Each structure stands twice: as C-alpha cells, then as structure tokens.
PDB file of C-alpha atoms in Angstrom:
ATOM      1  CA  MET A  10     -11.381 -14.177   6.965  1.00 86.00           C
ATOM      2  CA  LYS A  11      -9.408 -11.096   5.981  1.00 95.00           C
ATOM      3  CA  ILE A  12     -11.374  -7.861   5.721  1.00 98.00           C
ATOM      4  CA  GLY A  13     -10.330  -5.730   2.776  1.00 98.00           C
ATOM      5  CA  VAL A  14     -11.283  -2.876   0.504  1.00 98.00           C
ATOM      6  CA  ARG A  15     -10.966  -1.707  -3.079  1.00 98.00           C
ATOM      7  CA  ALA A  16      -8.025   0.615  -2.499  1.00 98.00           C
ATOM      8  CA  HIS A  17      -8.880   3.289  -5.063  1.00 97.00           C
ATOM      9  CA  ASP A  18     -12.071   4.027  -3.124  1.00 97.00           C
ATOM     10  CA  TYR A  19      -9.634   5.982  -0.937  1.00 97.00           C
ATOM     11  CA  GLY A  20      -8.375   7.912  -3.962  1.00 97.00           C
ATOM     12  CA  LYS A  21      -4.923   7.926  -5.517  1.00 97.00           C
ATOM     13  CA  ARG A  22      -1.984   8.053  -3.111  1.00 98.00           C
ATOM     14  CA  SER A  23       1.684   7.187  -2.933  1.00 98.00           C
ATOM     15  CA  ILE A  24       2.565   3.535  -2.486  1.00 98.00           C
ATOM     16  CA  THR A  25       3.745   4.071   1.089  1.00 98.00           C
ATOM     17  CA  ASP A  26       0.811   6.283   2.079  1.00 98.00           C
ATOM     18  CA  MET A  27      -1.769   3.856   0.688  1.00 98.00           C
ATOM     19  CA  ALA A  28      -0.328   0.844   2.482  1.00 98.00           C
ATOM     20  CA  GLU A  29      -0.145   2.733   5.785  1.00 98.00           C
ATOM     21  CA  LEU A  30      -3.657   4.171   5.373  1.00 98.00           C
ATOM     22  CA  LEU A  31      -5.243   0.787   4.719  1.00 98.00           C
ATOM     23  CA  HIS A  32      -3.504  -0.644   7.775  1.00 98.00           C
ATOM     24  CA  ASP A  33      -4.580   2.265   9.975  1.00 98.00           C
ATOM     25  CA  GLU A  34      -8.181   1.980   8.748  1.00 97.00           C
ATOM     26  CA  GLY A  35      -8.312  -1.619   9.959  1.00 97.00           C
ATOM     27  CA  TYR A  36      -8.007  -3.586   6.714  1.00 98.00           C
ATOM     28  CA  ARG A  37      -5.812  -6.615   6.162  1.00 98.00           C
ATOM     29  CA  ALA A  38      -6.489  -7.156   2.453  1.00 98.00           C
ATOM     30  CA  ALA A  39      -6.917  -5.006  -0.630  1.00 98.00           C
ATOM     31  CA  GLN A  40      -7.829  -4.979  -4.270  1.00 98.00           C
ATOM     32  CA  ILE A  41      -5.470  -2.702  -6.173  1.00 98.00           C
ATOM     33  CA  VAL A  42      -5.600  -1.391  -9.733  1.00 98.00           C
ATOM     34  CA  LEU A  43      -2.126  -0.021 -10.340  1.00 98.00           C
ATOM     35  CA  PRO A  44      -2.943   3.116 -12.416  1.00 98.00           C
ATOM     36  CA  LYS A  45      -5.927   4.005 -10.197  1.00 97.00           C
ATOM     37  CA  VAL A  46      -4.251   3.594  -6.798  1.00 98.00           C
ATOM     38  CA  PHE A  47      -0.706   4.918  -6.896  1.00 98.00           C
ATOM     39  CA  ILE A  48       0.457   8.396  -7.880  1.00 98.00           C
ATOM     40  CA  GLU A  49       3.720   6.847  -9.069  1.00 98.00           C
ATOM     41  CA  ILE A  50       1.848   4.936 -11.813  1.00 98.00           C
ATOM     42  CA  ASN A  51      -0.437   6.521 -14.415  1.00 96.00           C
ATOM     43  CA  ARG A  52      -0.402   3.753 -17.036  1.00 96.00           C
ATOM     44  CA  TYR A  53       0.440   0.062 -17.027  1.00 96.00           C
ATOM     45  CA  GLU A  54       3.337   0.979 -19.297  1.00 95.00           C
ATOM     46  CA  ASP A  55       4.798   3.010 -16.413  1.00 95.00           C
ATOM     47  CA  VAL A  56       5.189   0.007 -14.117  1.00 97.00           C
ATOM     48  CA  THR A  57       8.805  -0.887 -13.323  1.00 97.00           C
ATOM     49  CA  PRO A  58      10.404  -3.646 -11.227  1.00 97.00           C
ATOM     50  CA  THR A  59      11.205  -0.930  -8.683  1.00 98.00           C
ATOM     51  CA  HIS A  60       7.508  -0.067  -8.371  1.00 98.00           C
ATOM     52  CA  LEU A  61       6.550  -3.703  -7.915  1.00 98.00           C
ATOM     53  CA  GLU A  62       9.194  -4.289  -5.265  1.00 98.00           C
ATOM     54  CA  LYS A  63       8.146  -1.182  -3.343  1.00 98.00           C
ATOM     55  CA  ILE A  64       4.462  -2.155  -3.442  1.00 98.00           C
ATOM     56  CA  ARG A  65       5.262  -5.667  -2.299  1.00 98.00           C
ATOM     57  CA  ARG A  66       7.512  -4.424   0.494  1.00 98.00           C
ATOM     58  CA  GLU A  67       5.199  -1.673   1.803  1.00 98.00           C
ATOM     59  CA  PHE A  68       2.065  -3.823   1.765  1.00 98.00           C
ATOM     60  CA  PHE A  69       3.903  -6.679   3.486  1.00 98.00           C
ATOM     61  CA  LYS A  70       5.276  -4.301   6.120  1.00 98.00           C
ATOM     62  CA  ASN A  71       1.750  -3.055   6.834  1.00 98.00           C
ATOM     63  CA  ASP A  72       0.259  -6.571   6.902  1.00 98.00           C
ATOM     64  CA  ILE A  73      -1.959  -5.969   3.861  1.00 98.00           C
ATOM     65  CA  THR A  74      -2.536  -8.943   1.576  1.00 98.00           C
ATOM     66  CA  ILE A  75      -2.986  -8.049  -2.102  1.00 98.00           C
ATOM     67  CA  ALA A  76      -5.994 -10.302  -2.588  1.00 98.00           C
ATOM     68  CA  VAL A  77      -6.780  -8.998  -6.077  1.00 98.00           C
ATOM     69  CA  LEU A  78      -4.650  -7.217  -8.630  1.00 98.00           C
ATOM     70  CA  GLY A  79      -7.473  -5.667 -10.635  1.00 98.00           C
ATOM     71  CA  CYS A  80      -7.050  -5.606 -14.407  1.00 98.00           C
ATOM     72  CA  TYR A  81     -10.613  -5.234 -15.647  1.00 98.00           C
ATOM     73  CA  MET A  82     -10.593  -5.556 -19.437  1.00 98.00           C
ATOM     74  CA  ASP A  83     -13.201  -5.454 -22.214  1.00 98.00           C
ATOM     75  CA  LEU A  84     -12.642  -9.122 -23.057  1.00 98.00           C
ATOM     76  CA  GLY A  85     -15.896  -9.686 -24.932  1.00 98.00           C
ATOM     77  CA  ASN A  86     -15.779  -6.628 -27.185  1.00 98.00           C
ATOM     78  CA  PRO A  87     -16.450  -7.561 -30.847  1.00 98.00           C
ATOM     79  CA  ASP A  88     -13.723  -5.122 -31.959  1.00 98.00           C
ATOM     80  CA  PRO A  89     -10.584  -7.268 -32.413  1.00 98.00           C
ATOM     81  CA  ASP A  90      -8.248  -4.367 -31.642  1.00 98.00           C
ATOM     82  CA  VAL A  91      -9.992  -3.699 -28.322  1.00 98.00           C
ATOM     83  CA  ARG A  92      -9.802  -7.373 -27.382  1.00 98.00           C
ATOM     84  CA  LYS A  93      -6.172  -7.653 -28.435  1.00 98.00           C
ATOM     85  CA  ALA A  94      -5.225  -4.671 -26.275  1.00 98.00           C
ATOM     86  CA  GLY A  95      -7.184  -6.062 -23.328  1.00 98.00           C
ATOM     87  CA  ILE A  96      -5.570  -9.487 -23.596  1.00 98.00           C
ATOM     88  CA  GLN A  97      -2.108  -7.960 -23.890  1.00 98.00           C
ATOM     89  CA  THR A  98      -2.647  -5.775 -20.807  1.00 98.00           C
ATOM     90  CA  PHE A  99      -4.036  -8.670 -18.815  1.00 98.00           C
ATOM     91  CA  ARG A 100      -1.085 -10.870 -19.723  1.00 98.00           C
ATOM     92  CA  GLN A 101       1.197  -8.106 -18.514  1.00 98.00           C
ATOM     93  CA  CYS A 102      -0.710  -7.920 -15.231  1.00 98.00           C
ATOM     94  CA  LEU A 103      -0.375 -11.669 -14.711  1.00 98.00           C
ATOM     95  CA  ALA A 104       3.376 -11.124 -14.552  1.00 98.00           C
ATOM     96  CA  PHE A 105       2.883  -8.150 -12.220  1.00 98.00           C
ATOM     97  CA  GLY A 106       0.577 -10.210  -9.995  1.00 98.00           C
ATOM     98  CA  LYS A 107       3.148 -12.964  -9.776  1.00 98.00           C
ATOM     99  CA  GLU A 108       5.816 -10.481  -8.660  1.00 98.00           C
ATOM    100  CA  LEU A 109       3.485  -8.903  -6.095  1.00 98.00           C
ATOM    101  CA  GLY A 110       2.333 -12.187  -4.611  1.00 98.00           C
ATOM    102  CA  ALA A 111      -1.290 -11.302  -5.422  1.00 98.00           C
ATOM    103  CA  GLY A 112      -3.981 -13.882  -4.800  1.00 98.00           C
ATOM    104  CA  VAL A 113      -5.573 -13.466  -8.236  1.00 98.00           C
ATOM    105  CA  VAL A 114      -5.473 -11.103 -11.175  1.00 98.00           C
ATOM    106  CA  GLY A 115      -9.127 -10.127 -11.495  1.00 98.00           C
ATOM    107  CA  THR A 116     -11.327  -9.101 -14.393  1.00 98.00           C
ATOM    108  CA  GLU A 117     -14.904  -8.853 -15.539  1.00 98.00           C
ATOM    109  CA  THR A 118     -15.647  -9.626 -19.201  1.00 98.00           C
ATOM    110  CA  ALA A 119     -16.919  -6.317 -20.594  1.00 98.00           C
ATOM    111  CA  TYR A 120     -17.082  -2.585 -19.948  1.00 97.00           C
ATOM    112  CA  PRO A 121     -20.591  -1.520 -21.089  1.00 97.00           C
ATOM    113  CA  HIS A 122     -23.972  -2.429 -19.640  1.00 96.00           C
ATOM    114  CA  LEU A 123     -25.234  -4.924 -22.251  1.00 98.00           C
ATOM    115  CA  GLY A 124     -28.747  -6.092 -23.012  1.00 97.00           C
ATOM    116  CA  PRO A 125     -29.572  -9.797 -23.423  1.00 97.00           C
ATOM    117  CA  GLU A 126     -28.965  -9.911 -27.181  1.00 98.00           C
ATOM    118  CA  ASP A 127     -25.600  -8.183 -26.979  1.00 98.00           C
ATOM    119  CA  ARG A 128     -24.521 -10.490 -24.170  1.00 98.00           C
ATOM    120  CA  LYS A 129     -25.129 -13.442 -26.489  1.00 98.00           C
ATOM    121  CA  ARG A 130     -23.378 -11.696 -29.404  1.00 98.00           C
ATOM    122  CA  TRP A 131     -20.309 -10.874 -27.287  1.00 98.00           C
ATOM    123  CA  LYS A 132     -20.095 -14.362 -25.722  1.00 98.00           C
ATOM    124  CA  PRO A 133     -17.904 -16.133 -28.341  1.00 98.00           C
ATOM    125  CA  TYR A 134     -15.425 -13.253 -28.273  1.00 98.00           C
ATOM    126  CA  MET A 135     -15.315 -13.492 -24.490  1.00 98.00           C
ATOM    127  CA  LEU A 136     -14.683 -17.247 -24.644  1.00 98.00           C
ATOM    128  CA  ASP A 137     -11.783 -16.758 -27.021  1.00 98.00           C
ATOM    129  CA  SER A 138     -10.259 -14.033 -24.844  1.00 98.00           C
ATOM    130  CA  ILE A 139     -10.511 -16.206 -21.737  1.00 98.00           C
ATOM    131  CA  GLN A 140      -8.699 -19.013 -23.517  1.00 98.00           C
ATOM    132  CA  ARG A 141      -5.907 -16.593 -24.475  1.00 98.00           C
ATOM    133  CA  ILE A 142      -5.426 -15.218 -20.972  1.00 98.00           C
ATOM    134  CA  MET A 143      -5.591 -18.672 -19.414  1.00 98.00           C
ATOM    135  CA  GLU A 144      -2.756 -19.865 -21.658  1.00 98.00           C
ATOM    136  CA  GLU A 145      -0.574 -17.130 -20.173  1.00 98.00           C
ATOM    137  CA  ALA A 146      -1.827 -17.775 -16.620  1.00 98.00           C
ATOM    138  CA  GLN A 147      -0.777 -21.391 -16.940  1.00 98.00           C
ATOM    139  CA  ARG A 148       2.588 -20.429 -18.410  1.00 98.00           C
ATOM    140  CA  VAL A 149       3.498 -18.072 -15.546  1.00 98.00           C
ATOM    141  CA  ASP A 150       1.610 -20.113 -12.909  1.00 98.00           C
ATOM    142  CA  MET A 151      -0.695 -17.283 -11.796  1.00 98.00           C
ATOM    143  CA  GLN A 152      -4.379 -17.388 -10.865  1.00 98.00           C
ATOM    144  CA  VAL A 153      -7.046 -15.585 -12.891  1.00 98.00           C
ATOM    145  CA  GLY A 154     -10.051 -14.312 -10.933  1.00 98.00           C
ATOM    146  CA  LEU A 155     -13.109 -14.107 -13.207  1.00 98.00           C
ATOM    147  CA  GLU A 156     -16.017 -12.021 -11.971  1.00 98.00           C
ATOM    148  CA  PRO A 157     -19.487 -12.806 -13.377  1.00 98.00           C
ATOM    149  CA  VAL A 158     -21.828  -9.835 -13.872  1.00 98.00           C
ATOM    150  CA  TYR A 159     -25.388 -10.223 -15.115  1.00 98.00           C
ATOM    151  CA  TRP A 160     -25.084  -7.411 -17.691  1.00 98.00           C
ATOM    152  CA  HIS A 161     -21.855  -8.814 -19.190  1.00 98.00           C
ATOM    153  CA  PRO A 162     -21.198 -11.848 -21.436  1.00 98.00           C
ATOM    154  CA  LEU A 163     -20.243 -13.878 -18.331  1.00 98.00           C
ATOM    155  CA  THR A 164     -23.821 -13.323 -17.324  1.00 98.00           C
ATOM    156  CA  ASP A 165     -25.048 -16.281 -15.264  1.00 98.00           C
ATOM    157  CA  LEU A 166     -24.167 -19.569 -13.616  1.00 98.00           C
ATOM    158  CA  ASP A 167     -24.715 -21.648 -16.752  1.00 98.00           C
ATOM    159  CA  THR A 168     -22.292 -19.482 -18.721  1.00 98.00           C
ATOM    160  CA  LEU A 169     -19.745 -19.614 -15.910  1.00 98.00           C
ATOM    161  CA  MET A 170     -19.965 -23.411 -15.828  1.00 98.00           C
ATOM    162  CA  GLU A 171     -19.393 -23.477 -19.574  1.00 98.00           C
ATOM    163  CA  VAL A 172     -16.225 -21.436 -19.067  1.00 98.00           C
ATOM    164  CA  ILE A 173     -15.055 -23.628 -16.184  1.00 98.00           C
ATOM    165  CA  HIS A 174     -15.489 -26.779 -18.273  1.00 98.00           C
ATOM    166  CA  MET A 175     -13.811 -25.152 -21.286  1.00 98.00           C
ATOM    167  CA  VAL A 176     -10.739 -24.135 -19.289  1.00 98.00           C
ATOM    168  CA  ASN A 177     -10.650 -27.293 -17.150  1.00 98.00           C
ATOM    169  CA  ASP A 178      -8.005 -25.874 -14.819  1.00 98.00           C
ATOM    170  CA  PRO A 179      -9.351 -25.110 -11.330  1.00 97.00           C
ATOM    171  CA  GLU A 180      -5.837 -24.398 -10.093  1.00 98.00           C
ATOM    172  CA  HIS A 181      -5.463 -21.329 -12.312  1.00 98.00           C
ATOM    173  CA  LEU A 182      -9.101 -20.317 -12.935  1.00 98.00           C
ATOM    174  CA  ARG A 183     -10.659 -18.903  -9.769  1.00 98.00           C
ATOM    175  CA  ILE A 184     -13.835 -16.892  -9.120  1.00 98.00           C
ATOM    176  CA  ILE A 185     -14.444 -13.439  -7.648  1.00 98.00           C
ATOM    177  CA  PHE A 186     -17.993 -13.673  -6.307  1.00 98.00           C
ATOM    178  CA  ASP A 187     -19.857 -10.366  -6.235  1.00 98.00           C
ATOM    179  CA  ALA A 188     -23.445 -11.162  -5.296  1.00 98.00           C
ATOM    180  CA  GLY A 189     -24.528  -7.568  -5.920  1.00 97.00           C
ATOM    181  CA  ASN A 190     -23.485  -7.861  -9.553  1.00 97.00           C
ATOM    182  CA  LEU A 191     -25.620 -10.972 -10.019  1.00 98.00           C
ATOM    183  CA  LEU A 192     -28.870  -9.634  -8.582  1.00 96.00           C
ATOM    184  CA  GLU A 193     -30.724  -8.534 -11.708  1.00 93.00           C
ATOM    185  CA  PHE A 194     -34.216  -8.451 -10.157  1.00 92.00           C
ATOM    186  CA  PRO A 195     -33.746  -7.742  -6.432  1.00 91.00           C
ATOM    187  CA  ASP A 196     -37.447  -7.213  -5.740  1.00 86.00           C
ATOM    188  CA  GLN A 197     -38.405 -10.519  -7.382  1.00 91.00           C
ATOM    189  CA  THR A 198     -35.572 -12.819  -6.306  1.00 96.00           C
ATOM    190  CA  ASP A 199     -35.356 -15.312  -3.473  1.00 97.00           C
ATOM    191  CA  GLN A 200     -31.781 -14.440  -2.594  1.00 97.00           C
ATOM    192  CA  GLY A 201     -31.411 -17.337  -0.193  1.00 97.00           C
ATOM    193  CA  ALA A 202     -32.201 -19.842  -2.936  1.00 98.00           C
ATOM    194  CA  LEU A 203     -30.107 -17.987  -5.516  1.00 98.00           C
ATOM    195  CA  TRP A 204     -26.961 -17.757  -3.404  1.00 98.00           C
ATOM    196  CA  THR A 205     -27.360 -21.360  -2.226  1.00 98.00           C
ATOM    197  CA  THR A 206     -27.370 -22.524  -5.852  1.00 98.00           C
ATOM    198  CA  TRP A 207     -24.318 -20.470  -6.769  1.00 98.00           C
ATOM    199  CA  LEU A 208     -22.297 -21.436  -3.701  1.00 98.00           C
ATOM    200  CA  ASN A 209     -23.159 -25.126  -3.905  1.00 98.00           C
ATOM    201  CA  THR A 210     -22.096 -25.161  -7.554  1.00 98.00           C
ATOM    202  CA  ILE A 211     -18.911 -23.077  -7.667  1.00 98.00           C
ATOM    203  CA  GLY A 212     -18.083 -22.405  -4.021  1.00 98.00           C
ATOM    204  CA  GLU A 213     -14.827 -24.353  -4.112  1.00 97.00           C
ATOM    205  CA  GLN A 214     -13.484 -22.059  -6.853  1.00 98.00           C
ATOM    206  CA  ILE A 215     -14.350 -18.788  -5.085  1.00 98.00           C
ATOM    207  CA  ASP A 216     -11.193 -17.083  -3.854  1.00 98.00           C
ATOM    208  CA  VAL A 217     -12.572 -13.585  -3.127  1.00 98.00           C
ATOM    209  CA  LEU A 218     -15.924 -12.079  -2.144  1.00 98.00           C
ATOM    210  CA  HIS A 219     -16.846  -8.534  -3.124  1.00 98.00           C
ATOM    211  CA  ILE A 220     -19.156  -7.036  -0.529  1.00 98.00           C
ATOM    212  CA  LYS A 221     -21.525  -4.155  -1.313  1.00 98.00           C
ATOM    213  CA  ASP A 222     -25.104  -3.037  -0.736  1.00 98.00           C
ATOM    214  CA  PHE A 223     -27.499  -0.856  -2.682  1.00 97.00           C
ATOM    215  CA  THR A 224     -31.017   0.366  -3.203  1.00 95.00           C
ATOM    216  CA  LEU A 225     -32.853   1.240  -6.404  1.00 92.00           C
ATOM    217  CA  GLY A 226     -34.003   4.828  -6.341  1.00 82.00           C
ATOM    218  CA  ARG A 227     -36.163   6.793  -8.695  1.00 81.00           C
ATOM    219  CA  HIS A 228     -36.281   5.233 -12.181  1.00 83.00           C
ATOM    220  CA  ASP A 229     -34.453   2.201 -10.703  1.00 84.00           C
ATOM    221  CA  VAL A 230     -31.196   4.130 -10.440  1.00 90.00           C
ATOM    222  CA  TYR A 231     -28.526   2.192  -8.550  1.00 93.00           C
ATOM    223  CA  GLN A 232     -27.643   3.816  -5.225  1.00 95.00           C
ATOM    224  CA  PRO A 233     -24.780   2.455  -3.067  1.00 96.00           C
ATOM    225  CA  GLU A 234     -25.663   2.061   0.603  1.00 97.00           C
ATOM    226  CA  PRO A 235     -23.924   1.152   3.872  1.00 97.00           C
ATOM    227  CA  LEU A 236     -23.713  -2.592   4.349  1.00 98.00           C
ATOM    228  CA  GLY A 237     -26.902  -4.003   5.805  1.00 97.00           C
ATOM    229  CA  LYS A 238     -28.973  -0.966   4.813  1.00 96.00           C
ATOM    230  CA  GLY A 239     -29.898  -1.966   1.273  1.00 96.00           C
ATOM    231  CA  LEU A 240     -31.425  -4.796  -0.715  1.00 96.00           C
ATOM    232  CA  MET A 241     -28.669  -7.375  -0.262  1.00 97.00           C
ATOM    233  CA  ASP A 242     -29.323 -10.439   1.903  1.00 97.00           C
ATOM    234  CA  TYR A 243     -26.016 -11.922   3.042  1.00 98.00           C
ATOM    235  CA  SER A 244     -27.401 -14.526   5.447  1.00 98.00           C
ATOM    236  CA  VAL A 245     -26.755 -17.570   3.226  1.00 98.00           C
ATOM    237  CA  ILE A 246     -23.357 -16.208   2.221  1.00 98.00           C
ATOM    238  CA  SER A 247     -22.512 -15.726   5.901  1.00 98.00           C
ATOM    239  CA  GLN A 248     -23.505 -19.314   6.705  1.00 97.00           C
ATOM    240  CA  TRP A 249     -21.345 -20.542   3.829  1.00 98.00           C
ATOM    241  CA  LEU A 250     -18.358 -18.480   4.965  1.00 97.00           C
ATOM    242  CA  GLN A 251     -18.559 -19.874   8.477  1.00 95.00           C
ATOM    243  CA  LYS A 252     -18.218 -23.410   7.087  1.00 96.00           C
ATOM    244  CA  GLN A 253     -15.104 -22.689   5.054  1.00 95.00           C
ATOM    245  CA  GLY A 254     -11.847 -24.137   6.258  1.00 92.00           C
ATOM    246  CA  ARG A 255      -9.805 -21.636   4.249  1.00 94.00           C
ATOM    247  CA  GLU A 256      -9.212 -17.918   4.262  1.00 94.00           C
ATOM    248  CA  ILE A 257     -11.387 -15.981   1.804  1.00 97.00           C
ATOM    249  CA  PRO A 258     -10.811 -12.209   1.641  1.00 98.00           C
ATOM    250  CA  LEU A 259     -13.884  -9.995   1.844  1.00 98.00           C
ATOM    251  CA  ILE A 260     -13.325  -6.892  -0.278  1.00 98.00           C
ATOM    252  CA  ARG A 261     -15.582  -3.893   0.330  1.00 98.00           C
ATOM    253  CA  GLU A 262     -16.494  -2.076  -2.877  1.00 97.00           C
ATOM    254  CA  GLU A 263     -18.028   1.400  -3.101  1.00 97.00           C
ATOM    255  CA  MET A 264     -16.661   2.304   0.315  1.00 96.00           C
ATOM    256  CA  ASN A 265     -17.973   5.546   1.809  1.00 95.00           C
ATOM    257  CA  LEU A 266     -15.797   7.153   4.482  1.00 94.00           C
ATOM    258  CA  LEU A 267     -18.879   8.094   6.485  1.00 95.00           C
ATOM    259  CA  PHE A 268     -19.729   4.433   7.055  1.00 95.00           C
ATOM    260  CA  ALA A 269     -16.359   2.679   6.677  1.00 96.00           C
ATOM    261  CA  LYS A 270     -16.034   1.587  10.312  1.00 96.00           C
ATOM    262  CA  ASP A 271     -19.582   0.243  10.438  1.00 97.00           C
ATOM    263  CA  ASP A 272     -18.971  -1.611   7.167  1.00 98.00           C
ATOM    264  CA  ILE A 273     -15.871  -3.264   8.594  1.00 97.00           C
ATOM    265  CA  ALA A 274     -17.903  -4.399  11.604  1.00 97.00           C
ATOM    266  CA  PHE A 275     -20.595  -5.781   9.269  1.00 98.00           C
ATOM    267  CA  MET A 276     -18.027  -7.783   7.305  1.00 97.00           C
ATOM    268  CA  ARG A 277     -16.473  -9.168  10.477  1.00 96.00           C
ATOM    269  CA  ASN A 278     -19.898 -10.354  11.568  1.00 95.00           C
ATOM    270  CA  LEU A 279     -20.277 -12.249   8.296  1.00 93.00           C
TER     271      LEU A 279
END
C-alpha cells in the first residue's frame, strides 16, 4: 500500500518544491487540488499543458503517485447554474487527470452540511450531475472517484448502490472511501459491523482510502486528532486491506505537522 497525504495540508508551494517535500516527508502518493496546491495555479482556468507536464514530471521524478486529482464540486446543488459550473469544471479536470496519470478524479456531491430533508431534495440533482460527468469520463477513458459523506446527497450505502447500478460502469466509476465521513453517530455505532457491511458490498470498487481521526468536543464540535487517538476504529479496515491483492493508496487528511511521522507509522501498520 502506498502512504499518501492531501498535499494542500502542507500549504501552497511551487510544483517542484511540493513534489520534493512530499518525497522527503516519506510519502509515495498524494491527493492534489491544482488551485490549492501550486503557486503557479490560482484557478482551473490558469492550467496549461506546460503546468501539467511539469507536475507529471516532478512527481514522477520524486516517486509520488497522484492517487487523486481532487475536483470537489457542488454536484447536488438545486441551482442549475451552480451545477452547470461544477460539471464543466469536473469535465475539465477529467482531461487534466488523464494527462497527469492520476488514479481518479475525486469529488464529493455537495459543499454544505445538509440535514436529512435537504439531502433527499438534492438527490435527483446529484444523480443527474453524476450521469453528466460519467458520460465525459467514459469518453476520455478516465476514472471518477466518488466520495460518500453522510451529510451530503450521496449519504449512505443504499444511495451509493443506487448510483452504482445507475451508472453500471465499474471500470470508470470508482470509490474514495472515507470512513470518518460516514460515521454520523460515533458514540452509538458498532464500527466493526458498519465497516464490514460497506467493505463487503463495495470493496472491489474502492480505489483510495482517506485516513483521519477525530473527537467530538464541547457541543459536539469536530476536532481532528492524531491517528489512533480519536474515535475511529480501523481494525476491520486494516484486516480488509491486508487481504487485498492490489495497491490501494492511503491518503492522510487533516495532517498536522506535529504528528505527521507518527501518522505515517500508523498508516503503515494498517
């Protein structure tokens, strides 16, 4: 398994500096969001073939796999102009991902933290957007990495299975599995049973794992923590990983420099 990180957790740097830094820190994979990571790029509209070639070259030279080209769009928004812009940007990033040799172009399905009723209301818009981006993914032969999140329209396993059956293209529709984003009631959930159900159902379509940990502080405020120090139970996920006969990048999110080395060790032990 390749140990990686969300690159913009290290701030915004030049293409060369970021690739060298990630290598020196001990990573071999990364999730990059072009306008958030590189000082040469402030908007997707700024991206040129020269940028893409330099990113590809520098990351290859430093032995860093681009596991995820992040392009997180508001795909379920009821506003048609917002959805249109999101779909257009994502289509653009599919072409970028192809040029970069990225594993997947990744997205969630909304920006805001939605309640149950809004998740249902946004769902048909999300389904339409996914169909639109999958048409382009198939055309350019690039993989989409969908990331379920309990407070978004792609909210649970049943909804994800509906999407998988709708698209019916496991070659181009892949999954970014972020267990922390699926744990709605951490104090009331049997995580072993929950992760077993998810992994048994969609494990073959998971191409990337996001790894994080957290506690709930005063007023249930989300607080990132070093890996192994929070509420997450990765034991079932670890057992599943050890049975895989393929390479699945582990991408650390919410990296804190104070604990980065310990977090890398934790992920290796998974």
